[in-house]
Amino acid sequence: MSRGNRPLSPHLQVYRPQLTSVLSILFRIMGVATSVGSIVLIWWLAAAASGAEYFELVQSFLGSWFGRLLLFGWTFALVFHLCNGIRHLYWDAGKGLELETAYASGKAVIVFSVIITLGLWGLAYAVGGA
Amino acid sequence: MSLRTPLGRARGLGSAKDGSSHWWAQRLTSLALVPLVLWFVFSVALMTGADHVQFLEWVQSPVVAGLLILLISVGLLHSQQGMQVVIEDYVHGEASKVLSLFLSLSVHVVLGLTGILSILMILFRG
């Protein structure tokens, strides 16, 4: 079949990653990660309902270095999905779709995700101590 | 120029027979979750180091219990909507797709019930 000089559609394996496409797939991955992490949230609530002893056990697991690592990852996934979700809602309204604006909002999503995640953990350490 | 038939345009549903309702429902849960998630993450950060009694007292406020139930139900509905789209996009065999969708829905229902019943138990333990 002769393709002539017609352009081919982008193929994932040979296509140079762009900020827009990377944020797009990260949006999905972080959404799935947030879903998986919500199991911990429900476990935590069920522990609180079941009594002081079990709640303290779950709290000490979540307070261990591994628990904190999981919670930090979950916080970032949630906050990133939230920030990029707002960007998507703006697009759904038909706004901000120009190339320059889409790149600027993408960079803003990264900056805000990092600042909000670190801010939340700074707040948590300020309130609860180490 | 539209490529749709006049009858198709009048029904407005397309080939999946539910039109844009799933897409629209996803936007509605997204919008509702923006304030709910912001409230939740800041509240939990401020609760760091709280013991069991302090945590129960926090949940037992009607406003907090109500917002938590809203967060869990809307959050898990949004999670279910998202997982459904992900499964439909990446799982291709008809049998494995239907099974994955059923499993995802089941897990979300169980998680939602567990979360909401936990909050009600804390609320009514007196």
mmCIF file of C-alpha atoms in Angstrom:
data_model
loop_
_atom_site.group_PDB
_atom_site.id
_atom_site.type_symbol
_atom_site.label_atom_id
_atom_site.label_comp_id
_atom_site.label_asym_id
_atom_site.label_seq_id
_atom_site.Cartn_x
_atom_site.Cartn_y
_atom_site.Cartn_z
ATOM 1 C CA MET A 1 0.000 0.000 0.000
ATOM 2 C CA SER A 2 1.442 3.351 -0.982
ATOM 3 C CA ARG A 3 1.280 5.933 1.773
ATOM 4 C CA GLY A 4 2.934 8.637 -0.300
ATOM 5 C CA ASN A 5 3.984 11.565 1.814
ATOM 6 C CA ARG A 6 0.959 11.538 4.051
ATOM 7 C CA PRO A 7 1.717 12.165 7.729
ATOM 8 C CA LEU A 8 1.443 9.165 10.039
ATOM 9 C CA SER A 9 -0.468 9.358 13.272
ATOM 10 C CA PRO A 10 1.770 9.626 16.352
ATOM 11 C CA HIS A 11 2.975 6.266 17.626
ATOM 12 C CA LEU A 12 3.504 6.034 21.396
ATOM 13 C CA GLN A 13 6.857 4.218 21.337
ATOM 14 C CA VAL A 14 8.616 6.608 18.986
ATOM 15 C CA TYR A 15 6.791 9.806 19.863
ATOM 16 C CA ARG A 16 8.748 12.300 21.963
ATOM 17 C CA PRO A 17 6.948 12.805 25.284
ATOM 18 C CA GLN A 18 5.516 16.276 25.781
ATOM 19 C CA LEU A 19 4.427 17.991 28.996
ATOM 20 C CA THR A 20 0.803 17.781 27.873
ATOM 21 C CA SER A 21 0.817 14.057 27.065
ATOM 22 C CA VAL A 22 2.850 13.125 30.166
ATOM 23 C CA LEU A 23 0.461 15.033 32.437
ATOM 24 C CA SER A 24 -2.452 13.370 30.666
ATOM 25 C CA ILE A 25 -1.342 9.797 31.418
ATOM 26 C CA LEU A 26 -0.157 10.814 34.935
ATOM 27 C CA PHE A 27 -3.672 12.179 35.555
ATOM 28 C CA ARG A 28 -5.055 8.698 34.970
ATOM 29 C CA ILE A 29 -2.327 6.895 36.925
ATOM 30 C CA MET A 30 -2.709 9.260 39.901
ATOM 31 C CA GLY A 31 -6.483 8.796 39.770
ATOM 32 C CA VAL A 32 -6.114 5.006 39.980
ATOM 33 C CA ALA A 33 -3.501 5.420 42.757
ATOM 34 C CA THR A 34 -5.925 7.639 44.702
ATOM 35 C CA SER A 35 -8.623 4.969 44.326
ATOM 36 C CA VAL A 36 -6.312 2.249 45.659
ATOM 37 C CA GLY A 37 -5.220 4.532 48.511
ATOM 38 C CA SER A 38 -8.844 5.130 49.518
ATOM 39 C CA ILE A 39 -8.826 1.546 50.848
ATOM 40 C CA VAL A 40 -6.464 2.803 53.593
ATOM 41 C CA LEU A 41 -8.846 5.664 54.385
ATOM 42 C CA ILE A 42 -11.796 3.273 54.808
ATOM 43 C CA TRP A 43 -9.621 0.894 56.875
ATOM 44 C CA TRP A 44 -8.668 3.834 59.126
ATOM 45 C CA LEU A 45 -12.348 4.801 59.666
ATOM 46 C CA ALA A 46 -13.376 1.185 60.326
ATOM 47 C CA ALA A 47 -10.525 0.923 62.860
ATOM 48 C CA ALA A 48 -11.771 4.046 64.642
ATOM 49 C CA ALA A 49 -15.277 2.550 64.788
ATOM 50 C CA SER A 50 -14.040 -0.800 66.132
ATOM 51 C CA GLY A 51 -12.295 0.553 69.235
ATOM 52 C CA ALA A 52 -9.304 2.312 70.812
ATOM 53 C CA GLU A 53 -6.935 -0.658 70.775
ATOM 54 C CA TYR A 54 -7.228 -1.451 67.057
ATOM 55 C CA PHE A 55 -7.248 2.262 66.161
ATOM 56 C CA GLU A 56 -3.924 2.792 67.968
ATOM 57 C CA LEU A 57 -2.488 -0.210 66.083
ATOM 58 C CA VAL A 58 -3.503 1.258 62.716
ATOM 59 C CA GLN A 59 -2.277 4.715 63.790
ATOM 60 C CA SER A 60 1.138 3.322 64.728
ATOM 61 C CA PHE A 61 1.396 1.550 61.351
ATOM 62 C CA LEU A 62 0.444 4.749 59.492
ATOM 63 C CA GLY A 63 2.949 6.643 61.651
ATOM 64 C CA SER A 64 5.844 4.289 60.813
ATOM 65 C CA TRP A 65 8.272 5.325 58.066
ATOM 66 C CA PHE A 66 6.548 2.949 55.624
ATOM 67 C CA GLY A 67 3.090 4.202 56.584
ATOM 68 C CA ARG A 68 4.223 7.801 56.187
ATOM 69 C CA LEU A 69 5.733 7.007 52.783
ATOM 70 C CA LEU A 70 2.401 5.490 51.645
ATOM 71 C CA LEU A 71 0.443 8.468 53.000
ATOM 72 C CA PHE A 72 2.852 10.957 51.387
ATOM 73 C CA GLY A 73 2.492 9.192 48.016
ATOM 74 C CA TRP A 74 -1.280 9.102 48.440
ATOM 75 C CA THR A 75 -1.365 12.820 49.316
ATOM 76 C CA PHE A 76 0.627 13.722 46.203
ATOM 77 C CA ALA A 77 -1.506 11.480 43.947
ATOM 78 C CA LEU A 78 -4.720 12.986 45.352
ATOM 79 C CA VAL A 79 -3.518 16.605 45.168
ATOM 80 C CA PHE A 80 -2.116 16.164 41.636
ATOM 81 C CA HIS A 81 -5.355 14.550 40.452
ATOM 82 C CA LEU A 82 -7.303 17.407 42.081
ATOM 83 C CA CYS A 83 -5.177 20.163 40.489
ATOM 84 C CA ASN A 84 -5.126 18.597 37.031
ATOM 85 C CA GLY A 85 -8.838 17.790 37.441
ATOM 86 C CA ILE A 86 -9.584 21.493 37.856
ATOM 87 C CA ARG A 87 -7.525 22.100 34.679
ATOM 88 C CA HIS A 88 -9.655 19.510 32.874
ATOM 89 C CA LEU A 89 -12.919 21.077 34.119
ATOM 90 C CA TYR A 90 -11.694 24.401 32.707
ATOM 91 C CA TRP A 91 -11.025 22.675 29.369
ATOM 92 C CA ASP A 92 -14.482 21.053 29.506
ATOM 93 C CA ALA A 93 -15.937 24.557 29.657
ATOM 94 C CA GLY A 94 -14.189 25.137 26.313
ATOM 95 C CA LYS A 95 -11.544 27.466 27.728
ATOM 96 C CA GLY A 96 -7.732 27.428 27.964
ATOM 97 C CA LEU A 97 -7.234 25.081 25.018
ATOM 98 C CA GLU A 98 -4.667 27.224 23.177
ATOM 99 C CA LEU A 99 -1.239 25.539 23.050
ATOM 100 C CA GLU A 100 0.543 28.199 25.120
ATOM 101 C CA THR A 101 -2.206 28.296 27.750
ATOM 102 C CA ALA A 102 -2.276 24.485 27.975
ATOM 103 C CA TYR A 103 1.478 24.406 28.635
ATOM 104 C CA ALA A 104 1.256 27.230 31.182
ATOM 105 C CA SER A 105 -1.595 25.542 33.075
ATOM 106 C CA GLY A 106 0.327 22.255 32.962
ATOM 107 C CA LYS A 107 3.333 23.872 34.623
ATOM 108 C CA ALA A 108 1.004 25.508 37.164
ATOM 109 C CA VAL A 109 -0.449 22.069 38.009
ATOM 110 C CA ILE A 110 3.036 20.719 38.786
ATOM 111 C CA VAL A 111 3.984 23.736 40.925
ATOM 112 C CA PHE A 112 0.679 23.760 42.858
ATOM 113 C CA SER A 113 0.715 19.969 43.418
ATOM 114 C CA VAL A 114 4.183 20.137 44.960
ATOM 115 C CA ILE A 115 3.442 23.254 47.061
ATOM 116 C CA ILE A 116 0.091 21.946 48.393
ATOM 117 C CA THR A 117 1.495 18.468 49.177
ATOM 118 C CA LEU A 118 4.521 19.878 51.013
ATOM 119 C CA GLY A 119 2.290 22.488 52.710
ATOM 120 C CA LEU A 120 -0.072 19.808 54.037
ATOM 121 C CA TRP A 121 2.834 17.747 55.399
ATOM 122 C CA GLY A 122 4.459 20.851 56.878
ATOM 123 C CA LEU A 123 1.163 21.610 58.601
ATOM 124 C CA ALA A 124 0.874 18.016 59.858
ATOM 125 C CA TYR A 125 4.402 18.086 61.330
ATOM 126 C CA ALA A 126 3.796 21.529 62.856
ATOM 127 C CA VAL A 127 0.592 20.300 64.549
ATOM 128 C CA GLY A 128 1.672 16.803 65.548
ATOM 129 C CA GLY A 129 5.436 17.135 66.052
ATOM 130 C CA ALA A 130 7.740 14.435 64.671
ATOM 131 C CA MET B 1 -22.246 20.019 8.806
ATOM 132 C CA SER B 2 -23.523 17.200 10.963
ATOM 133 C CA LEU B 3 -23.127 13.567 9.941
ATOM 134 C CA ARG B 4 -25.937 12.401 12.220
ATOM 135 C CA THR B 5 -29.385 11.447 10.965
ATOM 136 C CA PRO B 6 -32.297 13.678 12.023
ATOM 137 C CA LEU B 7 -33.685 10.804 14.159
ATOM 138 C CA GLY B 8 -30.277 10.262 15.836
ATOM 139 C CA ARG B 9 -30.037 13.961 16.566
ATOM 140 C CA ALA B 10 -33.549 14.022 18.028
ATOM 141 C CA ARG B 11 -32.801 11.090 20.343
ATOM 142 C CA GLY B 12 -29.350 12.485 21.145
ATOM 143 C CA LEU B 13 -28.048 9.174 22.479
ATOM 144 C CA GLY B 14 -25.453 7.815 20.027
ATOM 145 C CA SER B 15 -24.381 4.186 19.723
ATOM 146 C CA ALA B 16 -23.939 3.472 23.447
ATOM 147 C CA LYS B 17 -27.597 4.414 24.051
ATOM 148 C CA ASP B 18 -26.874 6.539 27.072
ATOM 149 C CA GLY B 19 -25.513 9.579 25.250
ATOM 150 C CA SER B 20 -23.201 11.767 27.314
ATOM 151 C CA SER B 21 -24.792 10.917 30.688
ATOM 152 C CA HIS B 22 -21.757 9.008 32.053
ATOM 153 C CA TRP B 23 -19.388 11.770 30.992
ATOM 154 C CA TRP B 24 -21.655 14.415 32.523
ATOM 155 C CA ALA B 25 -22.094 12.491 35.797
ATOM 156 C CA GLN B 26 -18.285 12.304 36.079
ATOM 157 C CA ARG B 27 -18.013 16.113 35.756
ATOM 158 C CA LEU B 28 -20.669 16.581 38.469
ATOM 159 C CA THR B 29 -18.851 14.323 40.975
ATOM 160 C CA SER B 30 -15.543 16.084 40.088
ATOM 161 C CA LEU B 31 -17.024 19.502 40.863
ATOM 162 C CA ALA B 32 -18.511 18.315 44.168
ATOM 163 C CA LEU B 33 -15.196 16.731 45.198
ATOM 164 C CA VAL B 34 -13.126 19.917 44.819
ATOM 165 C CA PRO B 35 -14.376 21.530 48.085
ATOM 166 C CA LEU B 36 -14.886 18.160 49.853
ATOM 167 C CA VAL B 37 -11.300 16.992 49.238
ATOM 168 C CA LEU B 38 -9.804 20.378 50.179
ATOM 169 C CA TRP B 39 -11.794 20.342 53.457
ATOM 170 C CA PHE B 40 -10.771 16.743 54.181
ATOM 171 C CA VAL B 41 -7.012 17.017 53.576
ATOM 172 C CA PHE B 42 -6.656 20.191 55.653
ATOM 173 C CA SER B 43 -8.828 18.775 58.465
ATOM 174 C CA VAL B 44 -6.808 15.554 58.616
ATOM 175 C CA ALA B 45 -3.495 17.461 58.568
ATOM 176 C CA LEU B 46 -4.774 19.511 61.525
ATOM 177 C CA MET B 47 -5.792 16.264 63.316
ATOM 178 C CA THR B 48 -2.226 14.892 63.273
ATOM 179 C CA GLY B 49 -1.304 13.266 66.569
ATOM 180 C CA ALA B 50 -4.922 13.060 67.796
ATOM 181 C CA ASP B 51 -5.732 10.022 69.951
ATOM 182 C CA HIS B 52 -8.811 7.807 69.611
ATOM 183 C CA VAL B 53 -11.028 9.948 71.880
ATOM 184 C CA GLN B 54 -10.148 13.187 70.073
ATOM 185 C CA PHE B 55 -10.731 11.526 66.716
ATOM 186 C CA LEU B 56 -14.179 10.235 67.776
ATOM 187 C CA GLU B 57 -15.135 13.689 69.077
ATOM 188 C CA TRP B 58 -14.219 15.175 65.711
ATOM 189 C CA VAL B 59 -16.307 12.661 63.738
ATOM 190 C CA GLN B 60 -19.262 12.998 66.147
ATOM 191 C CA SER B 61 -19.992 16.560 65.077
ATOM 192 C CA PRO B 62 -23.025 16.333 62.736
ATOM 193 C CA VAL B 63 -21.364 18.629 60.194
ATOM 194 C CA VAL B 64 -18.176 16.542 60.090
ATOM 195 C CA ALA B 65 -20.077 13.225 59.986
ATOM 196 C CA GLY B 66 -22.265 14.567 57.166
ATOM 197 C CA LEU B 67 -19.297 15.865 55.156
ATOM 198 C CA LEU B 68 -17.431 12.569 55.672
ATOM 199 C CA ILE B 69 -20.426 10.557 54.419
ATOM 200 C CA LEU B 70 -20.666 12.906 51.411
ATOM 201 C CA LEU B 71 -16.928 12.596 50.733
ATOM 202 C CA ILE B 72 -17.061 8.795 50.910
ATOM 203 C CA SER B 73 -20.160 8.390 48.746
ATOM 204 C CA VAL B 74 -19.268 11.000 46.106
ATOM 205 C CA GLY B 75 -15.569 10.067 46.201
ATOM 206 C CA LEU B 76 -16.195 6.354 45.705
ATOM 207 C CA LEU B 77 -18.818 7.077 43.027
ATOM 208 C CA HIS B 78 -16.208 9.197 41.193
ATOM 209 C CA SER B 79 -13.618 6.445 41.712
ATOM 210 C CA GLN B 80 -16.041 3.866 40.302
ATOM 211 C CA GLN B 81 -16.818 6.090 37.290
ATOM 212 C CA GLY B 82 -13.094 6.540 36.627
ATOM 213 C CA MET B 83 -12.160 2.878 37.064
ATOM 214 C CA GLN B 84 -15.000 1.925 34.706
ATOM 215 C CA VAL B 85 -13.563 4.161 31.966
ATOM 216 C CA VAL B 86 -10.022 2.848 32.568
ATOM 217 C CA ILE B 87 -11.226 -0.778 32.378
ATOM 218 C CA GLU B 88 -13.282 -0.104 29.250
ATOM 219 C CA ASP B 89 -10.219 1.493 27.640
ATOM 220 C CA TYR B 90 -7.611 -1.160 28.460
ATOM 221 C CA VAL B 91 -9.357 -4.511 29.043
ATOM 222 C CA HIS B 92 -10.310 -5.846 25.640
ATOM 223 C CA GLY B 93 -11.685 -9.381 26.017
ATOM 224 C CA GLU B 94 -15.446 -9.239 26.539
ATOM 225 C CA ALA B 95 -15.448 -11.775 29.411
ATOM 226 C CA SER B 96 -12.476 -10.240 31.267
ATOM 227 C CA LYS B 97 -13.900 -6.769 30.742
ATOM 228 C CA VAL B 98 -17.302 -7.649 32.217
ATOM 229 C CA LEU B 99 -15.618 -9.495 35.102
ATOM 230 C CA SER B 100 -13.304 -6.534 35.841
ATOM 231 C CA LEU B 101 -16.232 -4.100 35.775
ATOM 232 C CA PHE B 102 -18.192 -6.328 38.152
ATOM 233 C CA LEU B 103 -15.219 -6.701 40.525
ATOM 234 C CA SER B 104 -14.556 -2.949 40.518
ATOM 235 C CA LEU B 105 -18.210 -2.154 41.254
ATOM 236 C CA SER B 106 -18.310 -4.750 44.058
ATOM 237 C CA VAL B 107 -15.160 -3.431 45.741
ATOM 238 C CA HIS B 108 -16.474 0.145 45.578
ATOM 239 C CA VAL B 109 -19.838 -0.848 47.078
ATOM 240 C CA VAL B 110 -18.159 -2.757 49.938
ATOM 241 C CA LEU B 111 -15.738 0.119 50.644
ATOM 242 C CA GLY B 112 -18.574 2.663 50.598
ATOM 243 C CA LEU B 113 -20.756 0.632 52.948
ATOM 244 C CA THR B 114 -17.847 -0.016 55.332
ATOM 245 C CA GLY B 115 -16.933 3.671 55.448
ATOM 246 C CA ILE B 116 -20.477 4.989 55.909
ATOM 247 C CA LEU B 117 -21.419 2.346 58.498
ATOM 248 C CA SER B 118 -18.189 3.117 60.430
ATOM 249 C CA ILE B 119 -19.142 6.784 60.600
ATOM 250 C CA LEU B 120 -22.702 5.965 61.707
ATOM 251 C CA MET B 121 -21.324 3.623 64.401
ATOM 252 C CA ILE B 122 -19.046 6.395 65.709
ATOM 253 C CA LEU B 123 -21.880 8.935 65.509
ATOM 254 C CA PHE B 124 -24.372 6.825 67.497
ATOM 255 C CA ARG B 125 -22.091 5.240 70.082
ATOM 256 C CA GLY B 126 -23.259 7.922 72.528
#
